[in-house]
PDB file of C-alpha atoms and ligand atoms in Angstrom:
ATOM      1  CA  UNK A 293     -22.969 -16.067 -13.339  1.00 93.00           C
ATOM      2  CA  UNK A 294     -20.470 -13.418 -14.744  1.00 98.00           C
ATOM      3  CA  UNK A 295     -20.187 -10.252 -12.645  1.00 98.00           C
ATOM      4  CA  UNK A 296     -18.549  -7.275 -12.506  1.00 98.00           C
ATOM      5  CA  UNK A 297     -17.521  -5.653  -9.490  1.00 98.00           C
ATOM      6  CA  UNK A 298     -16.795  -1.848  -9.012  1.00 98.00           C
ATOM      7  CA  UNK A 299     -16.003   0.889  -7.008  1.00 98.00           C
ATOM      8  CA  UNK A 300     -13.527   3.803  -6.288  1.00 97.00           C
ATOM      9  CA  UNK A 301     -10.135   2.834  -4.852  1.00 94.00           C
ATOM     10  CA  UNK A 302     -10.308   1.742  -1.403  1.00 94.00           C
ATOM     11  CA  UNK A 303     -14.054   1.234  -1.432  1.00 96.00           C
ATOM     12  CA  UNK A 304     -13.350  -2.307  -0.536  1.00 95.00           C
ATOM     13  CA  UNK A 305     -14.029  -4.322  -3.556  1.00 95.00           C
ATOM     14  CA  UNK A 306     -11.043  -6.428  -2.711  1.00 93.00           C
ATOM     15  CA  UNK A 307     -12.466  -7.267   0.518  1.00 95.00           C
ATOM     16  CA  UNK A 308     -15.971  -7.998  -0.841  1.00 98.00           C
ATOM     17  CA  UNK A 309     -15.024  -9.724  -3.793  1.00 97.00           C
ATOM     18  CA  UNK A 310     -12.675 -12.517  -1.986  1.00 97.00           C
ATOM     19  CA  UNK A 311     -15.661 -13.272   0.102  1.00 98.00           C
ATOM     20  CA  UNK A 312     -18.276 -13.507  -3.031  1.00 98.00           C
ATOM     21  CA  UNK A 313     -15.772 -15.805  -4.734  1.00 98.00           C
ATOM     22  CA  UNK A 314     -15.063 -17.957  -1.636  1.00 97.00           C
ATOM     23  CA  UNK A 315     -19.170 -18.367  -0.953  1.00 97.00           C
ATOM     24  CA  UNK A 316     -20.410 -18.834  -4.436  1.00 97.00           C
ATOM     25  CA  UNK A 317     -17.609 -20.327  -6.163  1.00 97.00           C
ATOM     26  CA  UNK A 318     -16.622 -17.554  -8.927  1.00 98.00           C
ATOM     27  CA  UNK A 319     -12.992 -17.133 -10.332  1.00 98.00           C
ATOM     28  CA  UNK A 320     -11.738 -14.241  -9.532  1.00 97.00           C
ATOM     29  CA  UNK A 321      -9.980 -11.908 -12.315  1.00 97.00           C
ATOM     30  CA  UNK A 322      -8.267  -8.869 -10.603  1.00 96.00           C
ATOM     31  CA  UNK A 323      -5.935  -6.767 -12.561  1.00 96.00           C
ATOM     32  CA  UNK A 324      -4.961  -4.810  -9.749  1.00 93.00           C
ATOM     33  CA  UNK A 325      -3.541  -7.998  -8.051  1.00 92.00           C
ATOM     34  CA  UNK A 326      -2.392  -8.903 -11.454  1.00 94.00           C
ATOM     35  CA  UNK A 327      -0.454  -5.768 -12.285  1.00 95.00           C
ATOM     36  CA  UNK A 328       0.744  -6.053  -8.306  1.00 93.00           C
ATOM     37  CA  UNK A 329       2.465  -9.144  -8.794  1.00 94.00           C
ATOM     38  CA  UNK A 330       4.080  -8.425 -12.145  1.00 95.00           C
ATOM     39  CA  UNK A 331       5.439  -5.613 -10.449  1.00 95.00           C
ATOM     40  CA  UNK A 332       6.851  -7.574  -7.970  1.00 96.00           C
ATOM     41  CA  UNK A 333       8.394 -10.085 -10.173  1.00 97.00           C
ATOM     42  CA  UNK A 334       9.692  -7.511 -12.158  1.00 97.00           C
ATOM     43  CA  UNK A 335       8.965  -8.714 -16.068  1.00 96.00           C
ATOM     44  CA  UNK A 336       8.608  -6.577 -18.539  1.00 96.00           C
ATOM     45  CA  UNK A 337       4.836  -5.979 -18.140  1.00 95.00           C
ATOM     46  CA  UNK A 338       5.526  -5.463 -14.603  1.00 96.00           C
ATOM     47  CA  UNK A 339       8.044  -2.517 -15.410  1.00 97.00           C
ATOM     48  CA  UNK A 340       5.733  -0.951 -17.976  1.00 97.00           C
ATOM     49  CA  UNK A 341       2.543  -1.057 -15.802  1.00 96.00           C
ATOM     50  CA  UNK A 342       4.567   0.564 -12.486  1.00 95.00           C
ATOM     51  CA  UNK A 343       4.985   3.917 -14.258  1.00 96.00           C
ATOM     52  CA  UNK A 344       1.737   4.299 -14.444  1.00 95.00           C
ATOM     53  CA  UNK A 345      -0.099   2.867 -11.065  1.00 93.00           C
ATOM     54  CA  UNK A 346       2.854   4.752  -9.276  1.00 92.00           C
ATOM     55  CA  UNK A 347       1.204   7.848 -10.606  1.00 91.00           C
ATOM     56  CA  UNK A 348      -2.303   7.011  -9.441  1.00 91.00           C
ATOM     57  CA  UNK A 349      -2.936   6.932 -13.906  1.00 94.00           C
ATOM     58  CA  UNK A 350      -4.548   3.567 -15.760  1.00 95.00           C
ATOM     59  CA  UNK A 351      -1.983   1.710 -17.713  1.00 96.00           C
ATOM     60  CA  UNK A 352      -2.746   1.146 -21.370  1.00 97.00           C
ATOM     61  CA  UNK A 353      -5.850  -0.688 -22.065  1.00 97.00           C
ATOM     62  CA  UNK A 354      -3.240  -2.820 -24.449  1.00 95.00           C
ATOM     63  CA  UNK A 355      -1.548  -3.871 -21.436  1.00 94.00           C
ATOM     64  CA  UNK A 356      -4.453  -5.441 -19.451  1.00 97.00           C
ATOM     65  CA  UNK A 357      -6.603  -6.295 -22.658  1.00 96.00           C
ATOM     66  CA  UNK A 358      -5.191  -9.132 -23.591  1.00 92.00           C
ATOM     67  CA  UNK A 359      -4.292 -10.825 -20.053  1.00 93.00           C
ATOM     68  CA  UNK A 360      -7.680 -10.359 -19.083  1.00 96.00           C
ATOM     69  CA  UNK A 361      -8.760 -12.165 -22.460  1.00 97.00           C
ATOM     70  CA  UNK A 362      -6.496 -14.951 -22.023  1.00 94.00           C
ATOM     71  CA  UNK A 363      -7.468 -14.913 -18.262  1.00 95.00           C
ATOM     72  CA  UNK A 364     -11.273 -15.469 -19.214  1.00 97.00           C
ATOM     73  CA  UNK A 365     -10.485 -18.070 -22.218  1.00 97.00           C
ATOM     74  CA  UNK A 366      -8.643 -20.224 -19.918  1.00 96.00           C
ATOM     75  CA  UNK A 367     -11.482 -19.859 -17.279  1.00 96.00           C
ATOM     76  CA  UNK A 368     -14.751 -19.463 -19.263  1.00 94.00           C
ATOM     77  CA  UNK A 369     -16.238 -22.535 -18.776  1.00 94.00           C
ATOM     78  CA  UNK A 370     -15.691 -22.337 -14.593  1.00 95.00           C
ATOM     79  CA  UNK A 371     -19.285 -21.657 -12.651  1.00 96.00           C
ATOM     80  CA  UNK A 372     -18.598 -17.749 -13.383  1.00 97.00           C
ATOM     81  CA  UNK A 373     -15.907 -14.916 -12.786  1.00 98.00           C
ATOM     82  CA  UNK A 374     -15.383 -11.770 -11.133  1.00 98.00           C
ATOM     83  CA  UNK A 375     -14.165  -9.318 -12.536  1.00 98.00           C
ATOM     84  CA  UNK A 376     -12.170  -7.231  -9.906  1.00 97.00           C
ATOM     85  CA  UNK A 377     -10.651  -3.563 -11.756  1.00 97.00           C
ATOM     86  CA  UNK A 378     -11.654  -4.402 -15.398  1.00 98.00           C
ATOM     87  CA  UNK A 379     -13.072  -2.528 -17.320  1.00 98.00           C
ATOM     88  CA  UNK A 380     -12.208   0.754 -16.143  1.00 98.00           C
ATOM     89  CA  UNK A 381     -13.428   2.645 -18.905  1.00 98.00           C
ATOM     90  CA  UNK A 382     -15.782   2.295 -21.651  1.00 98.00           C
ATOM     91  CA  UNK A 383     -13.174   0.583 -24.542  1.00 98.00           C
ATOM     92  CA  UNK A 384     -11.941  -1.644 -21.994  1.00 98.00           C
ATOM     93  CA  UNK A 385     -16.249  -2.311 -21.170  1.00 98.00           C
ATOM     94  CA  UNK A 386     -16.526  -2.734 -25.197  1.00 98.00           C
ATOM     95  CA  UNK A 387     -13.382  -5.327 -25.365  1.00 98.00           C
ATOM     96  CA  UNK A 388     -14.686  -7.245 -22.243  1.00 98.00           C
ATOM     97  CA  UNK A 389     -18.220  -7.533 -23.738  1.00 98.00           C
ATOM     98  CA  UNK A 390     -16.693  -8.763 -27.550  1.00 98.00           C
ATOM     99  CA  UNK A 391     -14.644 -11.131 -25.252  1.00 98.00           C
ATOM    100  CA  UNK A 392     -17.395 -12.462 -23.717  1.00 98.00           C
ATOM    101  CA  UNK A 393     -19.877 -12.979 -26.734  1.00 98.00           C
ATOM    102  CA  UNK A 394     -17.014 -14.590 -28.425  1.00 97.00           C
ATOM    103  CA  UNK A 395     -18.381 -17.580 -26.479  1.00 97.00           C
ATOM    104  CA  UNK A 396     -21.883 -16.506 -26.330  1.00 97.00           C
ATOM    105  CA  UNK A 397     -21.292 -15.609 -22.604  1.00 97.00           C
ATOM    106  CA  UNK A 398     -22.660 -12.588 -21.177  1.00 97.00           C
ATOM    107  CA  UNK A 399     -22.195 -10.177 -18.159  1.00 98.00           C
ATOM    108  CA  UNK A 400     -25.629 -10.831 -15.581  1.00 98.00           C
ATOM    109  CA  UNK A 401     -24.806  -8.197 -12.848  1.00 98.00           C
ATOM    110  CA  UNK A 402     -22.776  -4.940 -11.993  1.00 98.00           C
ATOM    111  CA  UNK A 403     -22.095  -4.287  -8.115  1.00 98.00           C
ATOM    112  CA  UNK A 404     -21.311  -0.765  -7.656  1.00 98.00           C
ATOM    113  CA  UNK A 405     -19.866  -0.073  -4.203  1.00 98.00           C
ATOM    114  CA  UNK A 406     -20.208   3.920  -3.312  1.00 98.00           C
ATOM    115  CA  UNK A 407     -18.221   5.858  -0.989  1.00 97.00           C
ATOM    116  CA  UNK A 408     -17.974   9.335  -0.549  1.00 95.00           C
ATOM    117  CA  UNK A 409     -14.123  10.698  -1.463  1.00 94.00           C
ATOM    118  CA  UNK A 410     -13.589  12.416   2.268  1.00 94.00           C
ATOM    119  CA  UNK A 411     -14.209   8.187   3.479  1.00 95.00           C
ATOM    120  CA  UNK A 412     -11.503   7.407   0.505  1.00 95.00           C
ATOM    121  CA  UNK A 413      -8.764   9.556   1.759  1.00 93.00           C
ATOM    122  CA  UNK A 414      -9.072   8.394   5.049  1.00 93.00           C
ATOM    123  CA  UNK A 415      -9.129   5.097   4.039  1.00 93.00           C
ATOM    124  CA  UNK A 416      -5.308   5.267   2.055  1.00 92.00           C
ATOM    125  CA  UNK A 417      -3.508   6.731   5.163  1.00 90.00           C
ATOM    126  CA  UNK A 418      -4.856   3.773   7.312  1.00 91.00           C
ATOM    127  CA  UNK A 419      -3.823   1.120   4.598  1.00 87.00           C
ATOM    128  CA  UNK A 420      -0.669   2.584   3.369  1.00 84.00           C
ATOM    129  CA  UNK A 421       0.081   1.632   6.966  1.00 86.00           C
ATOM    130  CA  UNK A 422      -1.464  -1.396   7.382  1.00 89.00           C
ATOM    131  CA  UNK A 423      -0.719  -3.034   3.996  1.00 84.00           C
ATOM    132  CA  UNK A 424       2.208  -1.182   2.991  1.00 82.00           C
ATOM    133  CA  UNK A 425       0.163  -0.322  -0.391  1.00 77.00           C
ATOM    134  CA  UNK A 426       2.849   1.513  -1.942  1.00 75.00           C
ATOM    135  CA  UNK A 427       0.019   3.335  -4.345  1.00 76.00           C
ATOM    136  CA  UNK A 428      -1.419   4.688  -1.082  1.00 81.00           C
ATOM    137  CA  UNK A 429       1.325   5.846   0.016  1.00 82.00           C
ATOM    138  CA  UNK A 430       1.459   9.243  -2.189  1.00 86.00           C
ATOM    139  CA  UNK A 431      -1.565  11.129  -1.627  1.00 87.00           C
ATOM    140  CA  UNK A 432      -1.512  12.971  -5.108  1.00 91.00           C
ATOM    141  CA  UNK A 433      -1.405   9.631  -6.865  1.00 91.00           C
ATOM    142  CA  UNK A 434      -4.427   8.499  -4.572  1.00 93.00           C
ATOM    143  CA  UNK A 435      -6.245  11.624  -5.869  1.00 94.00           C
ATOM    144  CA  UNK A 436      -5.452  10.761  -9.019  1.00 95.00           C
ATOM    145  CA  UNK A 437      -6.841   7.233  -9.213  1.00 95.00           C
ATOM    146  CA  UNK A 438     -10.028   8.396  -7.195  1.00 96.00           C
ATOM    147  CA  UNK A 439     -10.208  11.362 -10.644  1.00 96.00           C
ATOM    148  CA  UNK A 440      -9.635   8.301 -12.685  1.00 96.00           C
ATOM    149  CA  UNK A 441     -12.407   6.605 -11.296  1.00 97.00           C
ATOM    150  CA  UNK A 442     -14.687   9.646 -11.734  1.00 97.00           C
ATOM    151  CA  UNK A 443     -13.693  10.793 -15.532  1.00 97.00           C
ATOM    152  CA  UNK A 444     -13.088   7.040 -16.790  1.00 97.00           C
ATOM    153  CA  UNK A 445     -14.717   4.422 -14.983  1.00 98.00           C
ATOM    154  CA  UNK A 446     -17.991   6.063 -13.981  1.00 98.00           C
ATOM    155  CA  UNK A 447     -18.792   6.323 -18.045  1.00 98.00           C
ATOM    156  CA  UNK A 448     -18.073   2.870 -18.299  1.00 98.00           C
ATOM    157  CA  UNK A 449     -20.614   1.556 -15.762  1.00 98.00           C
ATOM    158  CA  UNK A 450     -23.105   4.088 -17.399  1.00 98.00           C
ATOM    159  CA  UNK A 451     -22.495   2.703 -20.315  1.00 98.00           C
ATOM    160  CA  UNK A 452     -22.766  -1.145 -19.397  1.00 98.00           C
ATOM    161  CA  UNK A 453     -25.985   0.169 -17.670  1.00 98.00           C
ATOM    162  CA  UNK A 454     -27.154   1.175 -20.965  1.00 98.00           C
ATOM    163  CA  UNK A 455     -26.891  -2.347 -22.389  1.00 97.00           C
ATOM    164  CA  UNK A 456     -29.788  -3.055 -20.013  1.00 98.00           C
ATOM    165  CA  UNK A 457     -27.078  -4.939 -17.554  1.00 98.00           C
ATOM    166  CA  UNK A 458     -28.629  -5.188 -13.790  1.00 98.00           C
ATOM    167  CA  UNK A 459     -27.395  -3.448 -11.252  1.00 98.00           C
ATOM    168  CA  UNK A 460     -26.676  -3.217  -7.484  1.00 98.00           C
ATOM    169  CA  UNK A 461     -25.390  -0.303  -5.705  1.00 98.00           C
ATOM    170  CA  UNK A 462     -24.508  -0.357  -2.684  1.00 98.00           C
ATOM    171  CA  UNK A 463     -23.602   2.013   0.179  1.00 98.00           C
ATOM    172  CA  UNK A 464     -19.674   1.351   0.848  1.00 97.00           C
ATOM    173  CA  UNK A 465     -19.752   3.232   3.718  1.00 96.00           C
ATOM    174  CA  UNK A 466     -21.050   0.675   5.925  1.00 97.00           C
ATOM    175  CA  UNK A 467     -19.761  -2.022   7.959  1.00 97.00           C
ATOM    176  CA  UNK A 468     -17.933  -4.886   6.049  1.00 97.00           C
ATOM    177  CA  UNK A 469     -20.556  -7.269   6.912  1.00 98.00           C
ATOM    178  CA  UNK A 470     -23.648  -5.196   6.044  1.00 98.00           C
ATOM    179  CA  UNK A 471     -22.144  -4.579   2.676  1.00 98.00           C
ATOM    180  CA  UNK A 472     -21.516  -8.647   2.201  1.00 98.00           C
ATOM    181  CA  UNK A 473     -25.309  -9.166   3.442  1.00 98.00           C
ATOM    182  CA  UNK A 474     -26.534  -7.118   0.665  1.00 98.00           C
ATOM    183  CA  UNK A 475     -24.393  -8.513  -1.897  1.00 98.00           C
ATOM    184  CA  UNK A 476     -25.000 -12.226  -0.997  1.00 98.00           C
ATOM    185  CA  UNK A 477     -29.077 -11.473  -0.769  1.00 97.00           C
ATOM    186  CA  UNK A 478     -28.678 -10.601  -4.647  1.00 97.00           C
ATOM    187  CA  UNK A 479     -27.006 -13.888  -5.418  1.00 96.00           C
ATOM    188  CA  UNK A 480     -28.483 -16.578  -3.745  1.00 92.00           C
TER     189      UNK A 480
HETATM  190  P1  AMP B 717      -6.622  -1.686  -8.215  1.00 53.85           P
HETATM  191  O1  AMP B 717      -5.989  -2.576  -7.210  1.00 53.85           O
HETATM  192  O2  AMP B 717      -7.748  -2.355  -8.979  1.00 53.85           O
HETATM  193  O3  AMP B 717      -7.046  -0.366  -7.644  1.00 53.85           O
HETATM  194  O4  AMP B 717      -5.502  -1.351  -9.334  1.00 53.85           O
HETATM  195  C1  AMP B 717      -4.264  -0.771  -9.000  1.00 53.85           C
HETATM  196  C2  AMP B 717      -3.658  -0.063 -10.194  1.00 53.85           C
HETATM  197  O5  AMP B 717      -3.452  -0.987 -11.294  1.00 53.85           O
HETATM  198  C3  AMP B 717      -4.522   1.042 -10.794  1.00 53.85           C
HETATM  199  O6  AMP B 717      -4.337   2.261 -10.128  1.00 53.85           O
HETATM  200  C4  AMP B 717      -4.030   1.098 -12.238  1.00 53.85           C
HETATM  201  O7  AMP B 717      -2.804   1.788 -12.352  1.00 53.85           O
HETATM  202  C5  AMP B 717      -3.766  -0.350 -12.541  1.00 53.85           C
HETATM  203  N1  AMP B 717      -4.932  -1.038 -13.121  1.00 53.85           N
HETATM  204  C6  AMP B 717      -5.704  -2.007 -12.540  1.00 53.85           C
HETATM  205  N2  AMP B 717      -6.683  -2.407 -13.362  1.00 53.85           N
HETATM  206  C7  AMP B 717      -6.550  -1.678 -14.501  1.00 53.85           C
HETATM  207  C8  AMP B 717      -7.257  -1.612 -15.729  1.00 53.85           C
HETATM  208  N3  AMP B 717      -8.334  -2.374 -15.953  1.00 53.85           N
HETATM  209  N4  AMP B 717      -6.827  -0.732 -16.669  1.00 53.85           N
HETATM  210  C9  AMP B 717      -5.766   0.044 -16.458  1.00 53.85           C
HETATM  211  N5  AMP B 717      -5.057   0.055 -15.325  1.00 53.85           N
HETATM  212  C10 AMP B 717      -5.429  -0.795 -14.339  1.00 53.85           C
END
C-alpha cells in the first residue's frame, strides 16, 4: 500500500502521517524532514536547499529527485510508504510515478487534507512558537509556500487524479482525531 499524502503547509500532514505509519506499518518518506535535517547538519544539500525553504519557494526538483529515488529503492520492498511533501508538482508526480513502475509498483491512494488559508495563517504564528519552525517564522515566506501549494502542487494532485488514482479528501479543519478516524476507516 503506497500512498501519498497532501495538503497545504500546516494542514497537519505531519501529524496525520506519523500516526498512519505507526498504525499500519508504512515507511515514511518526508522531504520536509529530510531537507530539515540536512539543514541542520549543514552539508552541501543542506546549504543549497535553505535558500530556498527560507523563502517559503520549492527547491529544485533535482535536489529532492534523486533522494527520494534512492529513499524508495532502499525501501520498496517494506509493507508500503508514505510519501510526506513529494511530489509537489506535476514533474516531480511524473518522476515519482517512473520511479515507482521501475519496479512495477504503483501509487493506490491520495489523501488530500483541506484547510481554508485564514486556518493556515493562524496556524504558523502558533507553531513558530511552539516548534520554533524557523519557516513559520516569516509570514511572507508562509504566504509563499501556501501560493506554492496553490500554483504547483494543486496541478499535481489533479493530475495524479487523472491517472484514475483514488482519492480521499478530507476536511483539515477538524479535530486531530476526527481527521485520523477518517483516514484509518479508508485503510483498514
Ligand atoms: P514541508 O515540511 O513538507 O512543508 O517542507 C518544508 C520545505 O522544504 C518546503 O517549503 C520546501 O522549501 C522544501 N521541500 C519539501 N519537499 C519538497 C519537494 N518535494 N520539492 C521541493 N521542495 C520541497
Amino acid at each position: 500500500m503506497n500512498i501519498i499524502i497532501f495538503g497545504p503547509p500546516l494542514s497537519g500532514k505531519g501529524t496525520q502521517s506519523k500516526m498512519i505509519t505507526v498504525d499500519f506499518g508504512l515507511t515514511h518518506i518526508s522531504t520536509g524532514d529530510m531537507l530539515r535535517a540536512e539543514i541542520n547538519k549543514k552539508s552541501a544539500l543542506g546549504i543549497e536547499a535553505k535558500k530556498y525553504s527560507d523563502e517559503g519557494l520549492l527547491v529544485p526538483d533535482l535536489l529532492v529527485a534523486e533522494i527520494v529515488e534512492r529513499l524508495y529503492n532502499n525501501h520498496h520492498s517494506d509493507r508500503g510508504i508514505l510519501f510526506d511533501g513529494y511530489p509537489r508538482n506535476i514533474d516531480q508526480a511524473k518522476h515519482l510515478l517512473n520511479v515507482l513502475l521501475k519496479k512495477r509498483d504503483l501509487i493506490h491512494l491520495l489523501i488530500f487534507l483541506k484547510v481554508p488559508q485564514e486556518e493556515l495563517l493562524i496556524r504558523a504564528v502558533k507553531r513558530a512558537k511552539d516548534e520554533n519552525r524557523e519557516d513559520d517564522k516569516n509570514s511572507d515566506a508562509v504566504m509563499r509556500r501556501i501560493e506554492e501549494f496553490t500554483n504547483s502542487t494543486i496541478p499535481a494532485i489533479n493530475y495524479l487524479k487523472s491517472t484514475g488514482i483514488k482519492t480521499l479528501e478530507i476536511n483539515g479543519n477538524q479535530s486531530i482525531e476526527k481527521i485520523y478516524e477518517t483516514i484509518k476507516k479508508e485503510l483498514s
